[in-house]
C-alpha positions as a Python dict, from the first residue, in 0.01 Angstrom:
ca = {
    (1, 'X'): (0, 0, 0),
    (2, 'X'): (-21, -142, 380),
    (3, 'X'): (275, 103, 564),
    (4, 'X'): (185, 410, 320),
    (5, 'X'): (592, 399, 212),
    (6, 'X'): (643, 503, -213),
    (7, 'X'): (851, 180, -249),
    (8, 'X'): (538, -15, -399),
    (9, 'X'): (774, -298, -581),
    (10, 'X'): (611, -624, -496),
    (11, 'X'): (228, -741, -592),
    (12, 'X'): (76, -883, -298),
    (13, 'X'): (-188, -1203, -297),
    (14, 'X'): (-429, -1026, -8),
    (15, 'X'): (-571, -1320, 99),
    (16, 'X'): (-261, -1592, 2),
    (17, 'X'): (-263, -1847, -229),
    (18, 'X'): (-187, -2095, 44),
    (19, 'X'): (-493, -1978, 204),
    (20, 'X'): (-747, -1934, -135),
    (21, 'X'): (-548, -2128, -396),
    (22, 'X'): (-857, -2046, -674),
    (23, 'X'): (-803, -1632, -604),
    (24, 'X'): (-462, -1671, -804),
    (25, 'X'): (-584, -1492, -1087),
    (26, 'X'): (-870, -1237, -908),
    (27, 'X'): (-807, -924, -1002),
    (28, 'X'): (-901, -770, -661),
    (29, 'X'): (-638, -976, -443),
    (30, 'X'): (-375, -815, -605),
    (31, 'X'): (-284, -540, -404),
    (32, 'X'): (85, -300, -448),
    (33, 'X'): (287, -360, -143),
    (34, 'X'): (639, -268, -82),
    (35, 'X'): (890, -580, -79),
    (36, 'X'): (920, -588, 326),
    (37, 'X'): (536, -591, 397),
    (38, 'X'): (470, -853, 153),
    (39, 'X'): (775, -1137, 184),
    (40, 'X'): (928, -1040, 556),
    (41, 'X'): (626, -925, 718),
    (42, 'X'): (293, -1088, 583),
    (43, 'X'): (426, -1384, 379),
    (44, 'X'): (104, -1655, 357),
    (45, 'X'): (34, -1547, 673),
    (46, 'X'): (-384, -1412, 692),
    (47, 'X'): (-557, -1426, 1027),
    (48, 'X'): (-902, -1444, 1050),
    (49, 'X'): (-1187, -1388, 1331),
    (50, 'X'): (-1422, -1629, 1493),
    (51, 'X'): (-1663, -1533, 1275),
    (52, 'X'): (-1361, -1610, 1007),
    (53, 'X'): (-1380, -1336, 847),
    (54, 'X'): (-1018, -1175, 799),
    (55, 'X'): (-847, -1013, 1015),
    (56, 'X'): (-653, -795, 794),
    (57, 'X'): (-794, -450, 685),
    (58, 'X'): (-798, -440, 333),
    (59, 'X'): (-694, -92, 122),
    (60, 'X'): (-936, -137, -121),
    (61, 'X'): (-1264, -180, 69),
    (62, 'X'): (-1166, -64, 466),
    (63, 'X'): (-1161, 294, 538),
    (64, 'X'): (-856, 251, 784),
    (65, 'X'): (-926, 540, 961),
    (66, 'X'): (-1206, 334, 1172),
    (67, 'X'): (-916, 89, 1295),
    (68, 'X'): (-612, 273, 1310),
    (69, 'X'): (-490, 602, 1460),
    (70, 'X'): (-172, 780, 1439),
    (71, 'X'): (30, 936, 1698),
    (72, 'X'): (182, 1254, 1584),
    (73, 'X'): (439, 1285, 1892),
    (74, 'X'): (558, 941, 1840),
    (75, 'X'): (500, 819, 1457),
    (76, 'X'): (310, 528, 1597),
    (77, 'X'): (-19, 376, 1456),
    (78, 'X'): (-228, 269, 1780),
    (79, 'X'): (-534, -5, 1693),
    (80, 'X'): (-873, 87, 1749),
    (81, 'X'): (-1057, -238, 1649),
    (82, 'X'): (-891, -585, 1668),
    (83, 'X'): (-849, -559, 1279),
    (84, 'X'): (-600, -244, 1329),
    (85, 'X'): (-440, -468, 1586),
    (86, 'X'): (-351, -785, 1350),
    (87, 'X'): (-299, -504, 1084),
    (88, 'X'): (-34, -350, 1268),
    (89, 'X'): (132, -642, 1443),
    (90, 'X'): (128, -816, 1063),
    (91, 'X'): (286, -577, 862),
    (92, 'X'): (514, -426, 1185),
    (93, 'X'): (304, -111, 1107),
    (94, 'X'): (534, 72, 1424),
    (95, 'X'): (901, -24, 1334),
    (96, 'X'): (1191, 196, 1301),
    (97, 'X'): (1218, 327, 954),
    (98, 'X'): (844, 404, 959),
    (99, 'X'): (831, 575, 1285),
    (100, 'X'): (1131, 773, 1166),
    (101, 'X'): (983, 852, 816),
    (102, 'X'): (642, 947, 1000),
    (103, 'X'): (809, 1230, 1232),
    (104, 'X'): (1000, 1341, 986),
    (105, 'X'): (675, 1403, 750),
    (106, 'X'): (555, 1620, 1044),
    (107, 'X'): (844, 1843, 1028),
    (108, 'X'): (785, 1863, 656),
    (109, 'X'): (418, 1878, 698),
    (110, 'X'): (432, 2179, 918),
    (111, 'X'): (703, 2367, 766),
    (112, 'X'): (493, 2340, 429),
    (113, 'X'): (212, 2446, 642),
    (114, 'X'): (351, 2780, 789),
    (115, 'X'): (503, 2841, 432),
    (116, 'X'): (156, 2844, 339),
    (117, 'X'): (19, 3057, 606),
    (118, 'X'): (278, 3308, 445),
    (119, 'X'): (123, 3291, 140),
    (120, 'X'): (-217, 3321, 256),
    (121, 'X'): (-132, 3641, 457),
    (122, 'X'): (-56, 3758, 128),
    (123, 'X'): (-383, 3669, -57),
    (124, 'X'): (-223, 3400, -269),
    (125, 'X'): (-409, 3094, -202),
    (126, 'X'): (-390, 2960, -511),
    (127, 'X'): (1, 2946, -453),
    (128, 'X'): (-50, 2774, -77),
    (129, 'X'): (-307, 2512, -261),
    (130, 'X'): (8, 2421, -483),
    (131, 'X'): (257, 2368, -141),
    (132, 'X'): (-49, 2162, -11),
    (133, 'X'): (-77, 1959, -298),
    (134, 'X'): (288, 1881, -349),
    (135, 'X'): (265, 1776, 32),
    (136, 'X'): (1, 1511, -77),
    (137, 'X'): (236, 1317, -283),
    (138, 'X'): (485, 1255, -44),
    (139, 'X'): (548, 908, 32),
    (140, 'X'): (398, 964, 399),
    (141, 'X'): (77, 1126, 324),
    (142, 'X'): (-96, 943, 590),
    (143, 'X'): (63, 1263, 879),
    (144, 'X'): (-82, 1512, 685),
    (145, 'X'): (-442, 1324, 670),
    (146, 'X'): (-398, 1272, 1043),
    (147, 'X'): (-352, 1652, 1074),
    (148, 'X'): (-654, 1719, 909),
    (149, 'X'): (-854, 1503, 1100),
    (150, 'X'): (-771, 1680, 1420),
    (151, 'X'): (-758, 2063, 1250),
    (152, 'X'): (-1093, 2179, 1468),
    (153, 'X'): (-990, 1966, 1790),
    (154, 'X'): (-898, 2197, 2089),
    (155, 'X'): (-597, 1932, 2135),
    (156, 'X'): (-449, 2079, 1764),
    (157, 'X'): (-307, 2342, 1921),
    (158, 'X'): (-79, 2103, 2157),
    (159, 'X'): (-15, 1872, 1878),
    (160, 'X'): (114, 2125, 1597),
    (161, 'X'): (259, 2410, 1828),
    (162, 'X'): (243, 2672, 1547),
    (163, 'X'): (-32, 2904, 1539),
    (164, 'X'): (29, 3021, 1183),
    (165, 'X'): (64, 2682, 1018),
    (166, 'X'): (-242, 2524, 1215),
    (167, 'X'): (-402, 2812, 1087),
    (168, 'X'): (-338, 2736, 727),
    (169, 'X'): (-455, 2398, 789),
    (170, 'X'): (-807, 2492, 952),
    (171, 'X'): (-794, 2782, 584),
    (172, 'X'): (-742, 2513, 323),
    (173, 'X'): (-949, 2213, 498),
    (174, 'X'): (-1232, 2161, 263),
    (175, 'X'): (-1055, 2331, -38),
    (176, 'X'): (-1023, 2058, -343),
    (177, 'X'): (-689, 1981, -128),
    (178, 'X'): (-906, 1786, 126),
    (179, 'X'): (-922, 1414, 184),
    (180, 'X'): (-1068, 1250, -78),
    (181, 'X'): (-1375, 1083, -84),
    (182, 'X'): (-1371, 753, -10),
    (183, 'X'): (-1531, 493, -252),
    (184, 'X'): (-1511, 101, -136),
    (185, 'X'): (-1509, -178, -364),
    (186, 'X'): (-1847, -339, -324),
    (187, 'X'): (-1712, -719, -366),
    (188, 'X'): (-1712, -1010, -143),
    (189, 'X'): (-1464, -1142, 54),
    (190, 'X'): (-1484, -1516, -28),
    (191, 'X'): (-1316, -1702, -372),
    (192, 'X'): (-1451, -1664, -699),
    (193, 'X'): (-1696, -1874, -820),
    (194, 'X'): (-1468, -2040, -1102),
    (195, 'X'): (-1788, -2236, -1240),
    (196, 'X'): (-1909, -1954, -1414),
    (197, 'X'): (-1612, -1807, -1652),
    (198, 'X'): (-1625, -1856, -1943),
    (199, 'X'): (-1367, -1980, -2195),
    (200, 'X'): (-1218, -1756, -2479),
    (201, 'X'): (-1298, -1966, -2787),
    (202, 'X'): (-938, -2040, -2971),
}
């Protein structure tokens, strides 16, 4: 997924077909996308550097983290490398519906949060690892990994405004809630070398 939505209903050519005709059939440039990001935003369209490699951050082998950062106070993604640039101005990374969606997973994100330090107050953490796990499955997961990420920064305090849930977050960071670790797919970016398959006998 490229804008982190649930509405995965389209299978996306990465790199396009108009741009590596042979790749129709590779496994690994088929990516989920939802129906906007792959027809109305990114289409055939796949910039590339002066080095050409692409522009593009890929889901299955970039950690985005090192090109993109989100803005809690405004639901934006800012770029951080020239890849998070073309990845946001590609797939409109910043408009409406998404900045919308994002601030309202904040709200959520926090109110789970402070419902947790409830429940922590009350020696139940197994019943606040639960709240934090539902949380994860929301279609905006992406606020609550941003959260994380800035749990021990003195700015955390600014950002979330509630004492009790930014203490729940600093309690559970690390539990098996955590972010996940991150594995990346160890292929190269270039077509498949079509001369060595094989053919099924008949």
């Amino acid at each position: 997924m490229y804008c982190s939505e649930s509405l995965g209903t389209a299978v996306d050519h990465f790199e396009p077909l108009n741009h590596a005709p042979r790749r129709v059939f590779d496994w690994y440039n088929h990516l989920l996308g939802c129906s906007f990001c792959n027809s109305h935003a990114k289409g055939g369209t796949f910039p590339r550097g002066e080095d050409g490699e692409p522009l593009l951050i890929d889901p299955t082998a970039d950690e985005p983290v090192h090109h993109l950062r989100l803005s809690l106070t405004s639901g934006e993604y800012h770029c951080l490398t020239p890849r998070g640039c073309a990845t946001i101005d590609v797939f409109q990374l910043n408009r409406g519906p998404l900045r919308k969606g994002r601030l309202d997973a904040v709200g959520q994100c926090l109110d789970t949060l402070a419902n947790c330090a409830d429940l922590l107050a009350v020696d139940d953490k197994a019943g606040a690892q639960k709240r934090m796990l539902r949380l994860r499955r929301q279609p905006l997961a992406d606020v609550l990994q941003e959260l994380r990420r800035i749990a021990d920064r003195p700015s955390a305090a600014v950002v979330v405004g509630d004492e009790a849930a930014l203490a729940a977050l600093r309690a559970l960071y690390g539990q098996p809630v955590a972010e996940p670790v991150f594995f990346p797919r160890q292929t190269a970016r270039h077509e498949p070398d079509c001369r060595s398959w094989k053919t099924a006998p008949s």
